[in-house]
Amino acid sequence: MAVIEGWMPPSREHWEMISFLWQFFPVITFLQYVVDFYPQGKTSIDSRFNIPGKIGWATMEAPGFINLLYIMFTLPQMNGLTSLPSENWVMAGLFTIHYLYRALLAPLVLNPSMSPIHVIVWVSALSFQVVNSTVIGCWLAGYGPTTKADWGGRYLWIQVGMMIFMVGFLGNIFHDDELREIRRAAARNQKKREEAKGETKGKNGEKKDIGKVYMMPEGGLFSIVLYPHYLLEWIEWCGFWMIGGLDCGPARSFVLNEISTMLPRALQGKRWYVQRFGKEKVGARKAVIPGLI
């Protein structure tokens, strides 16, 4: 059932228009090279327009996979399709698995704490998720390959793409956990200090917040780049693009759009690390691509 006739999910004509315009998203991201304002994470600010980190992250990321699944179960029937090739569902499943981790498991279960997110970042990220999942979801749900023959002769290509996706996904989780361990270690140290002083709770009896704790991560690829989790996410989505085929416009746009918006953040983040810890501590580490950037 369509939520908005012709738009949610979109008709083929509207989808083609959205997909065409989505290719030009990198033009907007060039603003990030000029303006360092990015009120989230390490560079979050105090503002009345902040949203609590965990809730903000979950609510801006989860609509992506929810929208994609909605399209997958709605659009085929609207176009008279009784079934979709298994490859379509594999790609939808990989997309969903990634965002179940990224949008729900990581912020709500695994992360000890998260800095607040400004509403500007929240709206921007939510918009990205809705548009991106619409472009990809419609391609998978009827506007792209709809028969086994459409996927013919690409078995090896698909298998290699899936392996690349999983390498990127698991590597992303590993390096995320390296960052989480900094917060966990800070929490353990805080607990020890409080127990030594006999102070385990705040004035009103509530559990004390850990607060912001920043250290130079060292494990894994952090020894050569400051944002290996960004790099591995790009690798992950390159594998996704490979599964869909090099002519899969929606997957290609996703990869290029992610790189275009995350690369300036990584460069900004490197400047933050240098300011906080000094050039000597940062050393020869690049921002995100070993030996290059």
Short mmCIF file of N, CA and C in Angstrom, two decimals, residues 73-233:
data_model
loop_
_atom_site.label_atom_id
_atom_site.label_comp_id
_atom_site.label_asym_id
_atom_site.label_seq_id
_atom_site.Cartn_x
_atom_site.Cartn_y
_atom_site.Cartn_z
N PHE A 73 8.60 -4.90 0.10
CA PHE A 73 7.36 -5.67 0.30
C PHE A 73 6.14 -4.99 -0.31
N THR A 74 6.32 -3.79 -0.84
CA THR A 74 5.18 -3.04 -1.38
C THR A 74 5.23 -2.87 -2.89
N LEU A 75 6.38 -2.44 -3.40
CA LEU A 75 6.49 -2.08 -4.81
C LEU A 75 6.25 -3.25 -5.78
N PRO A 76 6.77 -4.47 -5.50
CA PRO A 76 6.53 -5.56 -6.45
C PRO A 76 5.05 -5.81 -6.71
N GLN A 77 4.24 -5.82 -5.67
CA GLN A 77 2.81 -6.05 -5.84
C GLN A 77 2.17 -4.93 -6.66
N MET A 78 2.61 -3.70 -6.43
CA MET A 78 2.06 -2.56 -7.17
C MET A 78 2.39 -2.65 -8.66
N ASN A 79 3.49 -3.32 -8.99
CA ASN A 79 3.90 -3.45 -10.39
C ASN A 79 3.56 -4.82 -10.97
N GLY A 80 2.78 -5.60 -10.25
CA GLY A 80 2.33 -6.89 -10.77
C GLY A 80 3.37 -7.99 -10.72
N LEU A 81 4.39 -7.84 -9.89
CA LEU A 81 5.41 -8.88 -9.76
C LEU A 81 5.04 -9.81 -8.61
N THR A 82 5.07 -11.09 -8.87
CA THR A 82 4.72 -12.06 -7.82
C THR A 82 5.94 -12.47 -7.00
N SER A 83 7.13 -12.29 -7.55
CA SER A 83 8.35 -12.66 -6.82
C SER A 83 9.53 -11.89 -7.38
N LEU A 84 10.62 -11.89 -6.61
CA LEU A 84 11.86 -11.25 -7.02
C LEU A 84 12.99 -12.27 -6.97
N PRO A 85 14.01 -12.10 -7.79
CA PRO A 85 15.15 -13.03 -7.73
C PRO A 85 15.80 -13.03 -6.34
N SER A 86 16.38 -14.15 -5.98
CA SER A 86 17.03 -14.26 -4.66
C SER A 86 18.15 -13.24 -4.51
N GLU A 87 18.82 -12.90 -5.61
CA GLU A 87 19.91 -11.92 -5.54
C GLU A 87 19.42 -10.56 -5.05
N ASN A 88 18.21 -10.20 -5.45
CA ASN A 88 17.64 -8.93 -4.97
C ASN A 88 17.49 -8.96 -3.45
N TRP A 89 17.01 -10.09 -2.95
CA TRP A 89 16.81 -10.21 -1.50
C TRP A 89 18.13 -10.31 -0.75
N VAL A 90 19.15 -10.88 -1.39
CA VAL A 90 20.47 -10.92 -0.76
C VAL A 90 20.99 -9.50 -0.55
N MET A 91 20.87 -8.66 -1.57
CA MET A 91 21.34 -7.28 -1.43
C MET A 91 20.52 -6.52 -0.39
N ALA A 92 19.21 -6.74 -0.40
CA ALA A 92 18.36 -6.09 0.61
C ALA A 92 18.73 -6.58 2.01
N GLY A 93 19.05 -7.87 2.13
CA GLY A 93 19.43 -8.43 3.42
C GLY A 93 20.74 -7.86 3.92
N LEU A 94 21.73 -7.70 3.05
CA LEU A 94 23.01 -7.13 3.45
C LEU A 94 22.85 -5.69 3.90
N PHE A 95 22.06 -4.94 3.17
CA PHE A 95 21.77 -3.55 3.55
C PHE A 95 21.13 -3.50 4.94
N THR A 96 20.17 -4.38 5.16
CA THR A 96 19.46 -4.41 6.44
C THR A 96 20.37 -4.83 7.58
N ILE A 97 21.19 -5.85 7.36
CA ILE A 97 22.12 -6.31 8.41
C ILE A 97 23.06 -5.18 8.82
N HIS A 98 23.59 -4.47 7.83
CA HIS A 98 24.50 -3.36 8.15
C HIS A 98 23.81 -2.35 9.06
N TYR A 99 22.58 -1.97 8.71
CA TYR A 99 21.92 -0.90 9.47
C TYR A 99 21.28 -1.40 10.76
N LEU A 100 21.00 -2.68 10.87
CA LEU A 100 20.59 -3.20 12.17
C LEU A 100 21.72 -3.01 13.17
N TYR A 101 22.96 -3.26 12.69
CA TYR A 101 24.13 -3.04 13.55
C TYR A 101 24.36 -1.54 13.77
N ARG A 102 24.42 -0.80 12.68
CA ARG A 102 24.81 0.61 12.74
C ARG A 102 23.77 1.48 13.44
N ALA A 103 22.49 1.21 13.17
CA ALA A 103 21.42 2.09 13.66
C ALA A 103 20.87 1.67 15.02
N LEU A 104 20.90 0.37 15.34
CA LEU A 104 20.26 -0.09 16.56
C LEU A 104 21.24 -0.74 17.55
N LEU A 105 21.92 -1.79 17.11
CA LEU A 105 22.78 -2.53 18.01
C LEU A 105 23.93 -1.67 18.55
N ALA A 106 24.62 -0.97 17.68
CA ALA A 106 25.78 -0.18 18.12
C ALA A 106 25.40 0.94 19.08
N PRO A 107 24.47 1.82 18.72
CA PRO A 107 24.18 2.94 19.63
C PRO A 107 23.40 2.55 20.87
N LEU A 108 22.45 1.64 20.74
CA LEU A 108 21.54 1.36 21.85
C LEU A 108 22.02 0.26 22.78
N VAL A 109 22.94 -0.60 22.30
CA VAL A 109 23.38 -1.73 23.12
C VAL A 109 24.88 -1.70 23.39
N LEU A 110 25.68 -1.48 22.37
CA LEU A 110 27.12 -1.64 22.50
C LEU A 110 27.85 -0.39 22.98
N ASN A 111 27.44 0.78 22.52
CA ASN A 111 28.17 2.00 22.86
C ASN A 111 27.94 2.40 24.32
N PRO A 112 29.01 2.55 25.11
CA PRO A 112 28.84 2.97 26.51
C PRO A 112 28.21 4.36 26.62
N SER A 113 28.55 5.25 25.69
CA SER A 113 27.99 6.60 25.69
C SER A 113 28.16 7.20 24.31
N MET A 114 27.41 8.25 24.03
CA MET A 114 27.52 8.95 22.75
C MET A 114 27.30 10.44 22.98
N SER A 115 28.09 11.26 22.31
CA SER A 115 27.92 12.71 22.40
C SER A 115 26.62 13.12 21.73
N PRO A 116 26.06 14.26 22.15
CA PRO A 116 24.80 14.71 21.54
C PRO A 116 24.96 15.04 20.07
N ILE A 117 23.85 15.00 19.36
CA ILE A 117 23.82 15.28 17.92
C ILE A 117 22.94 16.49 17.68
N HIS A 118 23.47 17.48 17.00
CA HIS A 118 22.69 18.68 16.71
C HIS A 118 21.59 18.34 15.71
N VAL A 119 20.49 19.04 15.81
CA VAL A 119 19.33 18.74 14.96
C VAL A 119 19.66 18.93 13.47
N ILE A 120 20.61 19.81 13.15
CA ILE A 120 21.00 20.00 11.74
C ILE A 120 21.61 18.71 11.19
N VAL A 121 22.48 18.09 11.97
CA VAL A 121 23.09 16.83 11.56
C VAL A 121 22.02 15.75 11.48
N TRP A 122 21.13 15.73 12.45
CA TRP A 122 20.07 14.71 12.50
C TRP A 122 19.18 14.78 11.25
N VAL A 123 18.76 15.97 10.90
CA VAL A 123 17.90 16.14 9.71
C VAL A 123 18.65 15.76 8.44
N SER A 124 19.92 16.16 8.35
CA SER A 124 20.72 15.84 7.17
C SER A 124 20.89 14.34 7.00
N ALA A 125 21.23 13.66 8.10
CA ALA A 125 21.45 12.22 8.04
C ALA A 125 20.15 11.47 7.74
N LEU A 126 19.06 11.91 8.35
CA LEU A 126 17.76 11.28 8.10
C LEU A 126 17.37 11.43 6.63
N SER A 127 17.59 12.61 6.08
CA SER A 127 17.27 12.85 4.66
C SER A 127 18.10 11.94 3.77
N PHE A 128 19.40 11.81 4.10
CA PHE A 128 20.28 10.93 3.32
C PHE A 128 19.74 9.51 3.34
N GLN A 129 19.36 9.03 4.51
CA GLN A 129 18.89 7.66 4.64
C GLN A 129 17.61 7.42 3.84
N VAL A 130 16.69 8.34 3.91
CA VAL A 130 15.41 8.15 3.21
C VAL A 130 15.61 8.15 1.70
N VAL A 131 16.38 9.11 1.19
CA VAL A 131 16.61 9.19 -0.26
C VAL A 131 17.42 7.99 -0.74
N ASN A 132 18.51 7.69 -0.04
CA ASN A 132 19.38 6.58 -0.47
C ASN A 132 18.64 5.25 -0.46
N SER A 133 17.88 4.98 0.59
CA SER A 133 17.16 3.71 0.67
C SER A 133 16.04 3.64 -0.36
N THR A 134 15.48 4.78 -0.73
CA THR A 134 14.45 4.81 -1.77
C THR A 134 15.06 4.47 -3.13
N VAL A 135 16.22 5.07 -3.43
CA VAL A 135 16.87 4.83 -4.72
C VAL A 135 17.29 3.36 -4.84
N ILE A 136 17.91 2.83 -3.78
CA ILE A 136 18.36 1.43 -3.81
C ILE A 136 17.18 0.47 -3.73
N GLY A 137 16.23 0.76 -2.84
CA GLY A 137 15.10 -0.13 -2.63
C GLY A 137 14.25 -0.31 -3.88
N CYS A 138 14.00 0.77 -4.60
CA CYS A 138 13.18 0.66 -5.81
C CYS A 138 13.90 -0.13 -6.89
N TRP A 139 15.22 0.03 -6.98
CA TRP A 139 15.99 -0.74 -7.95
C TRP A 139 15.88 -2.23 -7.65
N LEU A 140 15.92 -2.57 -6.37
CA LEU A 140 15.84 -3.97 -5.96
C LEU A 140 14.42 -4.52 -6.04
N ALA A 141 13.43 -3.65 -5.92
CA ALA A 141 12.05 -4.11 -5.78
C ALA A 141 11.25 -4.07 -7.08
N GLY A 142 11.91 -3.82 -8.20
CA GLY A 142 11.14 -3.87 -9.44
C GLY A 142 11.61 -2.98 -10.56
N TYR A 143 12.40 -1.96 -10.25
CA TYR A 143 12.87 -1.07 -11.30
C TYR A 143 14.26 -1.45 -11.80
N GLY A 144 14.84 -2.49 -11.21
CA GLY A 144 16.12 -3.04 -11.66
C GLY A 144 15.91 -4.45 -12.18
N PRO A 145 16.77 -5.39 -11.83
CA PRO A 145 16.61 -6.78 -12.29
C PRO A 145 15.38 -7.43 -11.65
N THR A 146 14.59 -8.11 -12.48
CA THR A 146 13.37 -8.74 -11.97
C THR A 146 13.30 -10.23 -12.28
N THR A 147 14.30 -10.75 -12.98
CA THR A 147 14.31 -12.18 -13.30
C THR A 147 15.70 -12.76 -13.07
N LYS A 148 15.78 -14.07 -12.97
CA LYS A 148 17.07 -14.75 -12.83
C LYS A 148 17.97 -14.47 -14.03
N ALA A 149 17.34 -14.33 -15.19
CA ALA A 149 18.12 -14.07 -16.40
C ALA A 149 18.85 -12.74 -16.32
N ASP A 150 18.26 -11.78 -15.61
CA ASP A 150 18.91 -10.47 -15.45
C ASP A 150 20.21 -10.58 -14.67
N TRP A 151 20.34 -11.63 -13.85
CA TRP A 151 21.54 -11.84 -13.06
C TRP A 151 22.47 -12.89 -13.69
N GLY A 152 22.10 -13.38 -14.84
CA GLY A 152 22.82 -14.49 -15.45
C GLY A 152 24.29 -14.20 -15.72
N GLY A 153 25.14 -15.24 -15.52
CA GLY A 153 26.56 -15.15 -15.81
C GLY A 153 27.37 -14.32 -14.85
N ARG A 154 26.81 -14.01 -13.69
CA ARG A 154 27.51 -13.13 -12.75
C ARG A 154 27.75 -13.78 -11.39
N TYR A 155 27.69 -15.11 -11.35
CA TYR A 155 27.78 -15.82 -10.06
C TYR A 155 29.09 -15.51 -9.35
N LEU A 156 30.22 -15.63 -10.04
CA LEU A 156 31.52 -15.40 -9.41
C LEU A 156 31.66 -13.95 -8.96
N TRP A 157 31.21 -13.04 -9.80
CA TRP A 157 31.27 -11.60 -9.48
C TRP A 157 30.49 -11.32 -8.19
N ILE A 158 29.33 -11.94 -8.06
CA ILE A 158 28.48 -11.75 -6.88
C ILE A 158 29.15 -12.32 -5.64
N GLN A 159 29.75 -13.51 -5.77
CA GLN A 159 30.40 -14.13 -4.62
C GLN A 159 31.58 -13.29 -4.13
N VAL A 160 32.37 -12.78 -5.04
CA VAL A 160 33.50 -11.93 -4.65
C VAL A 160 33.00 -10.66 -3.98
N GLY A 161 31.94 -10.08 -4.53
CA GLY A 161 31.35 -8.88 -3.94
C GLY A 161 30.86 -9.13 -2.52
N MET A 162 30.26 -10.29 -2.28
CA MET A 162 29.78 -10.61 -0.94
C MET A 162 30.95 -10.76 0.03
N MET A 163 32.05 -11.36 -0.43
CA MET A 163 33.22 -11.50 0.44
C MET A 163 33.81 -10.14 0.79
N ILE A 164 33.89 -9.25 -0.20
CA ILE A 164 34.40 -7.90 0.06
C ILE A 164 33.49 -7.18 1.04
N PHE A 165 32.19 -7.32 0.85
CA PHE A 165 31.24 -6.70 1.76
C PHE A 165 31.48 -7.17 3.20
N MET A 166 31.63 -8.47 3.39
CA MET A 166 31.79 -9.01 4.74
C MET A 166 33.11 -8.61 5.36
N VAL A 167 34.17 -8.52 4.55
CA VAL A 167 35.47 -8.05 5.08
C VAL A 167 35.32 -6.62 5.59
N GLY A 168 34.68 -5.77 4.80
CA GLY A 168 34.47 -4.40 5.23
C GLY A 168 33.57 -4.30 6.44
N PHE A 169 32.50 -5.08 6.46
CA PHE A 169 31.54 -5.04 7.57
C PHE A 169 32.19 -5.48 8.88
N LEU A 170 32.86 -6.63 8.86
CA LEU A 170 33.48 -7.14 10.07
C LEU A 170 34.65 -6.25 10.52
N GLY A 171 35.40 -5.72 9.55
CA GLY A 171 36.48 -4.81 9.90
C GLY A 171 35.95 -3.53 10.51
N ASN A 172 34.82 -3.07 10.02
CA ASN A 172 34.17 -1.89 10.57
C ASN A 172 33.78 -2.13 12.03
N ILE A 173 33.18 -3.27 12.30
CA ILE A 173 32.78 -3.60 13.67
C ILE A 173 34.00 -3.67 14.59
N PHE A 174 35.07 -4.31 14.12
CA PHE A 174 36.29 -4.44 14.93
C PHE A 174 36.83 -3.06 15.32
N HIS A 175 36.92 -2.15 14.37
CA HIS A 175 37.49 -0.84 14.66
C HIS A 175 36.53 0.04 15.44
N ASP A 176 35.23 -0.15 15.25
CA ASP A 176 34.26 0.52 16.12
C ASP A 176 34.49 0.11 17.57
N ASP A 177 34.76 -1.17 17.76
CA ASP A 177 34.94 -1.67 19.12
C ASP A 177 36.23 -1.15 19.74
N GLU A 178 37.24 -0.89 18.92
CA GLU A 178 38.46 -0.26 19.45
C GLU A 178 38.13 1.11 20.05
N LEU A 179 37.25 1.84 19.40
CA LEU A 179 36.83 3.14 19.92
C LEU A 179 35.97 2.98 21.17
N ARG A 180 35.10 1.97 21.15
CA ARG A 180 34.25 1.74 22.33
C ARG A 180 35.10 1.36 23.54
N GLU A 181 36.19 0.65 23.32
CA GLU A 181 37.03 0.21 24.42
C GLU A 181 37.63 1.40 25.17
N ILE A 182 37.85 2.51 24.47
CA ILE A 182 38.34 3.71 25.15
C ILE A 182 37.34 4.17 26.20
N ARG A 183 36.06 4.18 25.83
CA ARG A 183 35.01 4.58 26.77
C ARG A 183 34.85 3.55 27.88
N ARG A 184 34.93 2.28 27.51
CA ARG A 184 34.78 1.24 28.54
C ARG A 184 35.91 1.32 29.56
N ALA A 185 37.14 1.57 29.07
CA ALA A 185 38.28 1.69 29.97
C ALA A 185 38.11 2.89 30.89
N ALA A 186 37.60 3.99 30.32
CA ALA A 186 37.36 5.19 31.14
C ALA A 186 36.32 4.91 32.21
N ALA A 187 35.28 4.15 31.84
CA ALA A 187 34.23 3.80 32.82
C ALA A 187 34.80 2.94 33.94
N ARG A 188 35.66 1.98 33.57
CA ARG A 188 36.27 1.13 34.60
C ARG A 188 37.14 1.94 35.55
N ASN A 189 37.93 2.85 34.99
CA ASN A 189 38.81 3.68 35.81
C ASN A 189 38.01 4.61 36.72
N GLN A 190 36.92 5.16 36.17
CA GLN A 190 36.06 6.04 36.97
C GLN A 190 35.43 5.26 38.12
N LYS A 191 35.00 4.04 37.83
CA LYS A 191 34.38 3.22 38.88
C LYS A 191 35.37 2.92 40.00
N LYS A 192 36.62 2.63 39.62
CA LYS A 192 37.63 2.34 40.63
C LYS A 192 37.89 3.55 41.51
N ARG A 193 37.97 4.74 40.89
CA ARG A 193 38.20 5.96 41.66
C ARG A 193 37.04 6.24 42.60
N GLU A 194 35.82 6.03 42.10
CA GLU A 194 34.64 6.28 42.93
C GLU A 194 34.55 5.31 44.10
N GLU A 195 34.88 4.04 43.81
CA GLU A 195 34.84 3.05 44.88
C GLU A 195 35.88 3.36 45.94
N ALA A 196 37.05 3.87 45.51
CA ALA A 196 38.09 4.21 46.47
C ALA A 196 37.66 5.38 47.35
N LYS A 197 36.84 6.28 46.77
CA LYS A 197 36.36 7.44 47.53
C LYS A 197 35.02 7.18 48.20
N GLY A 198 34.42 6.03 47.85
CA GLY A 198 33.10 5.72 48.39
C GLY A 198 32.00 6.52 47.74
N GLU A 199 32.22 6.97 46.49
CA GLU A 199 31.23 7.76 45.77
C GLU A 199 30.87 7.04 44.47
N THR A 200 29.79 6.34 44.48
CA THR A 200 29.39 5.60 43.27
C THR A 200 28.21 6.26 42.56
N LYS A 201 27.59 7.28 43.20
CA LYS A 201 26.44 7.93 42.57
C LYS A 201 26.53 9.44 42.72
N GLY A 202 25.78 10.13 41.92
CA GLY A 202 25.75 11.58 41.96
C GLY A 202 24.97 12.09 43.15
N LYS A 203 24.77 13.39 43.21
CA LYS A 203 24.11 14.02 44.35
C LYS A 203 22.68 13.54 44.54
N ASN A 204 21.98 13.30 43.46
CA ASN A 204 20.58 12.89 43.54
C ASN A 204 20.41 11.37 43.47
N GLY A 205 21.49 10.65 43.61
CA GLY A 205 21.42 9.19 43.61
C GLY A 205 21.50 8.56 42.24
N GLU A 206 21.62 9.40 41.17
CA GLU A 206 21.69 8.83 39.84
C GLU A 206 23.11 8.38 39.54
N LYS A 207 23.23 7.46 38.57
CA LYS A 207 24.54 6.98 38.16
C LYS A 207 25.30 8.09 37.47
N LYS A 208 26.57 8.26 37.81
CA LYS A 208 27.38 9.32 37.22
C LYS A 208 27.69 9.03 35.76
N ASP A 209 27.66 10.12 34.97
CA ASP A 209 27.97 9.98 33.54
C ASP A 209 29.48 9.92 33.36
N ILE A 210 29.90 9.17 32.34
CA ILE A 210 31.33 9.06 32.05
C ILE A 210 31.88 10.36 31.50
N GLY A 211 31.07 11.06 30.71
CA GLY A 211 31.54 12.29 30.08
C GLY A 211 32.40 11.98 28.86
N LYS A 212 32.93 13.04 28.26
CA LYS A 212 33.75 12.86 27.07
C LYS A 212 35.16 12.41 27.45
N VAL A 213 35.60 11.33 26.84
CA VAL A 213 36.95 10.81 27.06
C VAL A 213 37.56 10.54 25.70
N TYR A 214 38.71 11.14 25.40
CA TYR A 214 39.35 10.95 24.11
C TYR A 214 40.79 10.52 24.28
N MET A 215 41.16 9.49 23.56
CA MET A 215 42.53 8.99 23.52
C MET A 215 42.86 8.65 22.07
N MET A 216 44.13 8.48 21.78
CA MET A 216 44.53 8.05 20.45
C MET A 216 44.34 6.55 20.34
N PRO A 217 43.42 6.07 19.51
CA PRO A 217 43.26 4.63 19.33
C PRO A 217 44.49 4.04 18.64
N GLU A 218 44.85 2.83 19.02
CA GLU A 218 46.09 2.25 18.52
C GLU A 218 45.91 0.92 17.78
N GLY A 219 44.84 0.18 18.08
CA GLY A 219 44.69 -1.17 17.54
C GLY A 219 44.35 -1.21 16.06
N GLY A 220 44.64 -2.35 15.43
CA GLY A 220 44.28 -2.56 14.03
C GLY A 220 44.86 -1.51 13.11
N LEU A 221 44.05 -1.04 12.18
CA LEU A 221 44.50 -0.04 11.20
C LEU A 221 44.61 1.36 11.79
N PHE A 222 44.22 1.53 13.06
CA PHE A 222 44.38 2.83 13.70
C PHE A 222 45.85 3.22 13.80
N SER A 223 46.74 2.26 13.66
CA SER A 223 48.17 2.57 13.73
C SER A 223 48.67 3.31 12.50
N ILE A 224 47.88 3.28 11.40
CA ILE A 224 48.32 3.95 10.17
C ILE A 224 47.32 4.98 9.66
N VAL A 225 46.05 4.88 10.06
CA VAL A 225 45.07 5.90 9.70
C VAL A 225 44.19 6.19 10.91
N LEU A 226 43.60 7.38 10.94
CA LEU A 226 42.79 7.79 12.08
C LEU A 226 41.33 7.37 11.95
N TYR A 227 40.90 7.08 10.72
CA TYR A 227 39.50 6.70 10.49
C TYR A 227 39.40 5.42 9.67
N PRO A 228 39.96 4.32 10.17
CA PRO A 228 39.87 3.06 9.41
C PRO A 228 38.45 2.55 9.29
N HIS A 229 37.59 2.90 10.27
CA HIS A 229 36.19 2.45 10.18
C HIS A 229 35.48 3.12 9.01
N TYR A 230 35.89 4.33 8.63
CA TYR A 230 35.35 4.96 7.43
C TYR A 230 35.81 4.18 6.19
N LEU A 231 37.10 3.94 6.12
CA LEU A 231 37.67 3.22 4.97
C LEU A 231 37.01 1.86 4.79
N LEU A 232 36.82 1.14 5.88
CA LEU A 232 36.24 -0.20 5.80
C LEU A 232 34.77 -0.15 5.41
N GLU A 233 34.09 0.91 5.81
CA GLU A 233 32.70 1.04 5.37
C GLU A 233 32.64 1.30 3.87
#
